[in-house]
XYZ file of C-alpha atoms in Angstrom:
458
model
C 100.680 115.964 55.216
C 101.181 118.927 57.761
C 102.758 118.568 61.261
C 99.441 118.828 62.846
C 97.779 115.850 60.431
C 100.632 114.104 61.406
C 99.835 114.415 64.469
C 96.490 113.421 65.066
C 96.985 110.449 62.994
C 99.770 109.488 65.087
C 97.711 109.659 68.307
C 94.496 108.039 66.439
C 96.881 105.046 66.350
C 97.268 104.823 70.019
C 93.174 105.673 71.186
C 92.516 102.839 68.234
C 94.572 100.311 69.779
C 93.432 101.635 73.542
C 90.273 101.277 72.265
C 90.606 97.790 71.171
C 92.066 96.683 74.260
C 89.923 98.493 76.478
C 86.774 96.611 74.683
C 87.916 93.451 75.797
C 89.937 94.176 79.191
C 86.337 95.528 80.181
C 84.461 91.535 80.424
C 87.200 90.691 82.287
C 86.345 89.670 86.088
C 86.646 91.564 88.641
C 89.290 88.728 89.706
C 91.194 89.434 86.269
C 91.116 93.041 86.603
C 93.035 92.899 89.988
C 94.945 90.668 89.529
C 96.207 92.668 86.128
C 96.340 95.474 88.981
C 98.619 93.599 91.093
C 100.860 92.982 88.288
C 101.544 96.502 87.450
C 102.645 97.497 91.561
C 104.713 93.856 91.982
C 106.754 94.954 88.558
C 107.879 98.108 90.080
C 108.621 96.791 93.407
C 110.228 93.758 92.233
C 112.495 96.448 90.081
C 112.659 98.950 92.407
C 116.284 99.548 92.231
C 116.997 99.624 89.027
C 114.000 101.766 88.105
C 115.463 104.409 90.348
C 119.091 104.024 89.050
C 117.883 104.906 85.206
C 115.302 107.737 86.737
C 117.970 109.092 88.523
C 120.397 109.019 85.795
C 118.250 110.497 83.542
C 116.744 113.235 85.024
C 119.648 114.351 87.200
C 116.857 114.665 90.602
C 116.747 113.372 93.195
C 118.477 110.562 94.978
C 118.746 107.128 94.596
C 117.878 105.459 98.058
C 114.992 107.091 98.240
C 113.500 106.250 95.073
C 113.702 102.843 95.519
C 112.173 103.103 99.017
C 109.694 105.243 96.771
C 109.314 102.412 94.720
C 108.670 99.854 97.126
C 106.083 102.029 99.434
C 104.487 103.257 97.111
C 103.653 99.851 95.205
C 102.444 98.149 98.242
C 100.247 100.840 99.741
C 98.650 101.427 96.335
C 97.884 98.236 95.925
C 97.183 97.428 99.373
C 94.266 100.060 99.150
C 92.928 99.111 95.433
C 93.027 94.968 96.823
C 89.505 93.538 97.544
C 87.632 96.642 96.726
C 85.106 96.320 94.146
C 85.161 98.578 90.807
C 83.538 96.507 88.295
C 80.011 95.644 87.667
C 77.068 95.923 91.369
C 79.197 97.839 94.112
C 76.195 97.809 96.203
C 72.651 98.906 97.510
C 71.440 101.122 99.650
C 68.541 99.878 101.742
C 67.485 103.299 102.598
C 67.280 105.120 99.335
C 67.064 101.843 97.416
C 69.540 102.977 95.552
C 71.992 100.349 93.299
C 75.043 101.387 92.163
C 76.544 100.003 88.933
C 80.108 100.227 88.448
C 81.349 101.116 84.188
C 84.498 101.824 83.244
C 84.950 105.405 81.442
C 87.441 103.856 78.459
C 90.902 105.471 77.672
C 92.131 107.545 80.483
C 95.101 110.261 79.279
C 98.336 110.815 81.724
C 100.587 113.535 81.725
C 103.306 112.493 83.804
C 106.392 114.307 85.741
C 109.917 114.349 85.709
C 109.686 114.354 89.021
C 107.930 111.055 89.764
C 108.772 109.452 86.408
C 108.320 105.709 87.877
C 105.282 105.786 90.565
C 103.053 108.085 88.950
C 102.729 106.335 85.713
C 102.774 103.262 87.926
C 99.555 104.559 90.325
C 97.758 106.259 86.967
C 97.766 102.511 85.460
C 96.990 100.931 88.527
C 93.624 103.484 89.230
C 92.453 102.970 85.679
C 93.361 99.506 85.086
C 91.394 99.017 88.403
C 87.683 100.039 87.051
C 88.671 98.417 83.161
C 90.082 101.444 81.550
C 92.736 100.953 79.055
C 95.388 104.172 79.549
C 98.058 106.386 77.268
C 100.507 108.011 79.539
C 102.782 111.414 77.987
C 105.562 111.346 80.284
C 107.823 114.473 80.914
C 110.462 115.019 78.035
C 113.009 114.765 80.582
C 111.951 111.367 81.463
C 110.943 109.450 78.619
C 113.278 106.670 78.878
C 112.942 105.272 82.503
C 108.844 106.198 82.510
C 109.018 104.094 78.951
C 111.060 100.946 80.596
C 108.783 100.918 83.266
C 105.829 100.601 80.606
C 107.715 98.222 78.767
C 108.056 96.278 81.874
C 104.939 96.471 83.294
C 103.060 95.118 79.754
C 105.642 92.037 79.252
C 104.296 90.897 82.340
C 100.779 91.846 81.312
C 101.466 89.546 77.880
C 102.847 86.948 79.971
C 99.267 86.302 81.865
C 97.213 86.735 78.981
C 96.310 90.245 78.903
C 94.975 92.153 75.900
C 98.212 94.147 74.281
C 97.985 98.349 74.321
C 96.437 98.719 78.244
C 98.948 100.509 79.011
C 100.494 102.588 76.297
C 103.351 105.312 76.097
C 103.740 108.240 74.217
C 107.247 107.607 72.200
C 107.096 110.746 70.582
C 107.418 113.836 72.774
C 105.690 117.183 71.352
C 102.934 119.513 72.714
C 101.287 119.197 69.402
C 100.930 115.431 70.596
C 100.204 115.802 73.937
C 97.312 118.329 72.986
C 95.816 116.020 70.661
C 96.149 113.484 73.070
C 93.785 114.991 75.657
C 91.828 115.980 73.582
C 90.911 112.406 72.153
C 90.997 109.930 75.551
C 87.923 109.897 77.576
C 89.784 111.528 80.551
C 92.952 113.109 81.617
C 95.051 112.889 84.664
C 97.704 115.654 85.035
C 100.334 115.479 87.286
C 103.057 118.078 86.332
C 103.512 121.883 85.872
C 100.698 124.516 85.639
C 101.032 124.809 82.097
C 100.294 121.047 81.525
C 97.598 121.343 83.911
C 95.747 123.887 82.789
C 96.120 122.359 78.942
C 94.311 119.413 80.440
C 91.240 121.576 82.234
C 91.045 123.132 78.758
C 91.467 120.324 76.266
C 87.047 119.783 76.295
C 87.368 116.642 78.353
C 86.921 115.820 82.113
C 90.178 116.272 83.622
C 92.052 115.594 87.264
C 94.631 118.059 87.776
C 97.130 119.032 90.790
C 98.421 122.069 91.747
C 101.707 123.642 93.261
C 102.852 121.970 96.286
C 104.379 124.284 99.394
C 103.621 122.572 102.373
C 103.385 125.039 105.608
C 104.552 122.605 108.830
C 103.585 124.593 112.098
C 105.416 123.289 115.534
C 102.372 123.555 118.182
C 103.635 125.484 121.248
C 104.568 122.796 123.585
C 104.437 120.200 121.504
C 108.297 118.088 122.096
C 110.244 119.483 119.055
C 112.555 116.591 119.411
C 110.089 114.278 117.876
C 108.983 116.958 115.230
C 112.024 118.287 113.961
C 113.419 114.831 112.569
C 110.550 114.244 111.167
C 110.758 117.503 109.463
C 114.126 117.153 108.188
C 112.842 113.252 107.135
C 110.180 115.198 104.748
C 111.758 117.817 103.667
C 115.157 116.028 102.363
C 113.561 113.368 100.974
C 114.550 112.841 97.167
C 116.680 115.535 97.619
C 113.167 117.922 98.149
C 111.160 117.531 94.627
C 108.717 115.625 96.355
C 105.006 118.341 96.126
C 103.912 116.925 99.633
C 107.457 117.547 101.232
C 107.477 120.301 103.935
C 108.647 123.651 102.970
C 108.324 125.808 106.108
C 108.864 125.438 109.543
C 106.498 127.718 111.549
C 108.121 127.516 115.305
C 106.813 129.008 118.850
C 109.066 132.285 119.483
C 109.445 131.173 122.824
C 111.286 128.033 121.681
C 112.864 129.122 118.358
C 116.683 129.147 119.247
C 116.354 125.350 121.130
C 114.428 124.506 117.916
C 117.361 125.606 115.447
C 119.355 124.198 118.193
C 117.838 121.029 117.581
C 117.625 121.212 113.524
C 121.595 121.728 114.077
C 121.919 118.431 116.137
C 120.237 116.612 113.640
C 122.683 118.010 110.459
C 121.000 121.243 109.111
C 123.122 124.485 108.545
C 121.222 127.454 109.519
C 121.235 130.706 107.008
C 120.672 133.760 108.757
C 122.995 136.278 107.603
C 121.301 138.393 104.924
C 124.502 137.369 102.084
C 123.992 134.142 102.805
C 120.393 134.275 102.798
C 120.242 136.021 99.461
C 122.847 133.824 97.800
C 120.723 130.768 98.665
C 117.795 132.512 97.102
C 119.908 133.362 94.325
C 120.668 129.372 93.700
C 117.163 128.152 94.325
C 114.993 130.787 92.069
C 115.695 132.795 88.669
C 113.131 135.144 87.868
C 111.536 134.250 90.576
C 111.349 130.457 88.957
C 113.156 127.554 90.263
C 116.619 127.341 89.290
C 116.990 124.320 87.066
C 120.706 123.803 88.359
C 118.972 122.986 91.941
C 116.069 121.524 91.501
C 116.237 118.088 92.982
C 120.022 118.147 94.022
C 121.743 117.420 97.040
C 122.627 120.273 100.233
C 126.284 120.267 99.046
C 125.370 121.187 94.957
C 123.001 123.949 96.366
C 125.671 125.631 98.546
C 128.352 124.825 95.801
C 125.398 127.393 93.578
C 125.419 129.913 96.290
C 129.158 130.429 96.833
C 128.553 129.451 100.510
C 130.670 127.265 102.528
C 128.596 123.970 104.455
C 130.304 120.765 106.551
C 130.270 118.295 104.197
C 127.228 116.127 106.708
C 125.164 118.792 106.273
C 121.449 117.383 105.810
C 119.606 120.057 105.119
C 120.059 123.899 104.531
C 117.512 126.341 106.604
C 116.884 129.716 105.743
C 115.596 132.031 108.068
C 113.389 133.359 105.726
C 113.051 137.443 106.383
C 108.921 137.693 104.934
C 106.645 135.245 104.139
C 106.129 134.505 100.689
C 104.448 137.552 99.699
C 107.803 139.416 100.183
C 109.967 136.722 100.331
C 111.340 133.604 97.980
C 112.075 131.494 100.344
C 108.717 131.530 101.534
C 107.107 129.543 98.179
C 107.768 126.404 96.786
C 111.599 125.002 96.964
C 112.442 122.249 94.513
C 115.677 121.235 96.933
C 116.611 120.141 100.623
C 115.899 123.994 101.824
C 113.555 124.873 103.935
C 112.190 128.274 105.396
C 112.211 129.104 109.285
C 109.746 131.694 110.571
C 108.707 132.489 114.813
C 105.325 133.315 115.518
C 104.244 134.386 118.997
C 100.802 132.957 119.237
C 98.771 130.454 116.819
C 97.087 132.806 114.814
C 100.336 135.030 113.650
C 101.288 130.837 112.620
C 98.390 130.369 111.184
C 98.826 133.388 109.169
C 102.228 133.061 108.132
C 100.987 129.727 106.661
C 98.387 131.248 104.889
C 100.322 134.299 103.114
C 103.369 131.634 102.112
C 100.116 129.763 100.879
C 99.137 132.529 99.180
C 102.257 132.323 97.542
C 102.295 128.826 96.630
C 100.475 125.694 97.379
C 97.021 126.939 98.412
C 94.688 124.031 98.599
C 97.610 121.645 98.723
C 98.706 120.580 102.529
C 99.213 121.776 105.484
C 101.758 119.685 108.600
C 101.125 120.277 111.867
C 102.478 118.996 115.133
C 100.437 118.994 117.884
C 98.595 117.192 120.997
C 95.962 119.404 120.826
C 92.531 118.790 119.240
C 91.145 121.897 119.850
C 94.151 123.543 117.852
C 94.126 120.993 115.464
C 90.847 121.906 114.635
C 91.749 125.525 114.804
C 94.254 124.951 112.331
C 92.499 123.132 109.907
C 89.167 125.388 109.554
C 91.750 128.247 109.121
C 93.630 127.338 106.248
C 92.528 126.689 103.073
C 94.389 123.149 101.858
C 93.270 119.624 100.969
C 94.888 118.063 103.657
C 95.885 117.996 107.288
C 98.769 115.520 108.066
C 99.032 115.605 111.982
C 102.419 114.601 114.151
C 103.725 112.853 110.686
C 106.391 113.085 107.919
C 104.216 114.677 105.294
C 106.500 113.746 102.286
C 105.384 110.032 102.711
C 102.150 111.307 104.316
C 100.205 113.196 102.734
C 99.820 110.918 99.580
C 98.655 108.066 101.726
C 99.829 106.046 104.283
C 99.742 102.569 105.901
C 99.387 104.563 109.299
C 96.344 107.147 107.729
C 93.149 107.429 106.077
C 94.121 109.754 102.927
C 93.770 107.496 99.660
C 97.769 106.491 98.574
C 98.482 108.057 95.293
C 100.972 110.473 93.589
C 98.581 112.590 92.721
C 97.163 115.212 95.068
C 94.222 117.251 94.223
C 94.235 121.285 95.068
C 90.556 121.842 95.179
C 89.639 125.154 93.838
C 92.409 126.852 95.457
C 94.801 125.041 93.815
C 92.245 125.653 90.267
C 91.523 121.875 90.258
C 87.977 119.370 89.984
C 89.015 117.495 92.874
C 90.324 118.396 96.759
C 91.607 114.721 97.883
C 93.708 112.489 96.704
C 92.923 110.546 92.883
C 92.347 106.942 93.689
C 90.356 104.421 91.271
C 87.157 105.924 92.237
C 88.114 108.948 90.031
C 88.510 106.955 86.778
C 84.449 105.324 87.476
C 81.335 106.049 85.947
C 79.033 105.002 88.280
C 75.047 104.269 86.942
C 72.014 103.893 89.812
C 69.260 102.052 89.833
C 66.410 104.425 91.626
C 63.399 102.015 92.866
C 60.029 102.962 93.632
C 59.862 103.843 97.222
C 56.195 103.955 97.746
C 56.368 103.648 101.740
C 58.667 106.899 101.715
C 57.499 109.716 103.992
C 56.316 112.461 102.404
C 56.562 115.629 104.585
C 53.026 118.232 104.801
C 53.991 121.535 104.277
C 53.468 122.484 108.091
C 56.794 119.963 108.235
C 58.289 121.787 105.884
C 57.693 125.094 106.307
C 56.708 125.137 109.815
């Protein structure tokens, strides 16, 4: 048998058994179903530490404090959304249209998974499918197989322990693109969190597919808006994990006027400012090869990054910021950085802001996110019908942000959809919703209004 039969009858084995369990996970109750739901967040939390010791160990990102605080917030706010919402059978009616909507669950949802986020994105992809009575496969990064396999293994003895069917939640335990393409191309719906390259395998595998794209969030300081309470929260974002989180900021966009009492500020708070043009080229030099992230920095602390540029840092330094000398149409620094860096750019009125946002978008991230502090509505609103991204996350830390929040409206998940300017079918955040077929029940509505063509027409 050649590698590719091999293949496909290796994955056969795990939509059979997804299958299986799917067919009888689906007449569960709605009551079974969550509580199966709740299972799979109170697992990670309750493990939250050591699930980020053995992710940290084995993908060499990142930082261990914050993974378990990832852990733990990102468990309860999922499930804290998903609780009491109904996904299975009548969701509700529409008096007006007399429209009924019927809740089915699509069957075996596919999950490429990242290094990145090897605990809580396997851990929200289960909890959004499990949620409308999907059984799920998850392919996690081949840099992160073992801790995104323990938590799996985890997660279903608990599972066994209340009585649930075995194989909802399945692992890939064989790593090779040969698998993951057959994979895809056999579940009833793929979720891809990851690089491009996975992504676009999934929008062209011939099934429905939920994608992301790049992350390079653009954070704009509103001209008279107190930098003293933005700035921390900047550094908050863009440090956390060590900076490999997609919704972490990436630029800071400042008010010319108030630029030097901003770095001023960024310096009280632990950052070491780059603006000489060695030291700005030897962090570019550590962060990107080719114009790719450098895999040496990607994920790793202030100290490891300067240690790859040659340059010398005090050892509290929390964050590195390079006064970027383009935006990221000319410039590195200016796109995505996989590591606590972050750009600095002056603007001398909104709209050169807005715009520097927009070409750094241009160069990464469009459709992704945009952070913006501000009092003002009326720029707010500025802001957001100028750019094109996703999401707006206003006067917060947009690493925690921008994939929900207890203190927000955006759906938690660590999965953020790009829209079409990020290439993907969605331009909000996945939730359960996404994994639902919905069916409606259209009654006759003989009293309806039926306008004359003078209505019409006029």
């Amino acid at each position: 048998m050649d590698e590719k039969a091999m293949s496909a009858e290796y994955i056969n084995g795990y939509i059979e058994r997804a299958r299986k369990a799917q067919a009888e996970f689906e007449k569960m109750s709605q009551e079974e179903v969550d509580n199966a739901v709740k299972i799979v967040g109170k697992v990670v939390y309750d493990n939250a530490e050591y699930l980020a010791e053995i992710a940290v160990e084995e993908t060499g990102m990142g930082n261990v404090p914050d993974k378990i605080a990832k852990n733990k917030q990102k468990s309860r706010i999922v499930w804290n959304s998903l609780k009491g919402k109904k996904s299975r059978g009548i969701l509700d009616t529409d008096e007006a249209t007399g429209i009924t909507r019927v809740a089915k669950p699509i069957g075996v949802a596919a999950a490429i998974t990242p290094c990145t986020n090897p605990i809580v994105t396997p851990m929200s992809n289960a909890m959004f499918a499990l949620k409308c009575g999907n059984a799920i496969i998850i392919t996690p990064h081949h840099k992160s197989i073992k801790c995104s396999t323990e938590t799996v293994n985890m997660i279903n003895a608990e599972l066994k322990k209340a009585g649930y069917p075995d194989n909802l939640i399945q692992i890939i335990d064989r790593h090779s693109r040969e698998n993951t393409r057959n994979l895809i191309s056999s579940a009833d719906v793929v979720i891809a969190t990851g690089g491009a390259g996975m992504v676009g395998a999934a929008y062209s595998s011939g099934r429905p597919a939920l994608g992301v794209g790049a992350g390079n969030v653009q954070c704009i300081i509103d001209e008279g808006y107190d930098y003293k309470e933005a700035v921390p929260k900047i550094i908050t974002g863009r440090t956390f994990d060590n900076g490999i989180i997609c919704s972490g900021e990436q630029s800071v966009i400042c008010p010319e006027k108030d630029y030097d009492e901003i770095m001023d500020e960024f310096k009280a708070n632990g950052a070491y400012v780059v603006s000489s043009k060695d030291e700005l080229e030897a962090v570019r030099n550590a962060l990107f090869q080719d114009g790719k992230p450098n895999r040496h920095s990607v994920g790793q602390s202030c100290a490891k990054v300067a240690e790859l540029a040659g340059i010398d840092i005090p050892d509290d330094t929390s964050i590195i910021v390079a006064e970027a000398e383009g935006t990221g149409l000319t410039d590195l620094l200016g796109g995505e950085k996989m590591a606590p860096v972050i750009a600095a750019y002056k603007y001398k009125d909104l709209d050169e802001g807005i715009n520097i946002a927009r070409e750094n978008l241009e160069k990464d991230g469009k459709g992704h996110s945009v952070s913006f502090h501000s009092d003002s509505e009326e720029h707010i609103e500025k802001v957001a019908e100028e750019l094109c991204v996703s999401r707006f996350v206003i006067n917060q830390v947009s690493a925690s942000s921008a994939g929900g929040s207890f203190y927000n409206g955006l759906a938690p998940t660590n999965t953020l959809g790009c829209g079409s300017w990020g290439h993907n079918s969605i331009s909000e955040n996945l939730d359960y919703k996404h994994l639902m077929n919905v069916s409606r029940i259209a009654r006759y509505m003989p009293d309806n209004h039926v306008p004359t063509d003078e209505e019409l027409w006029g």
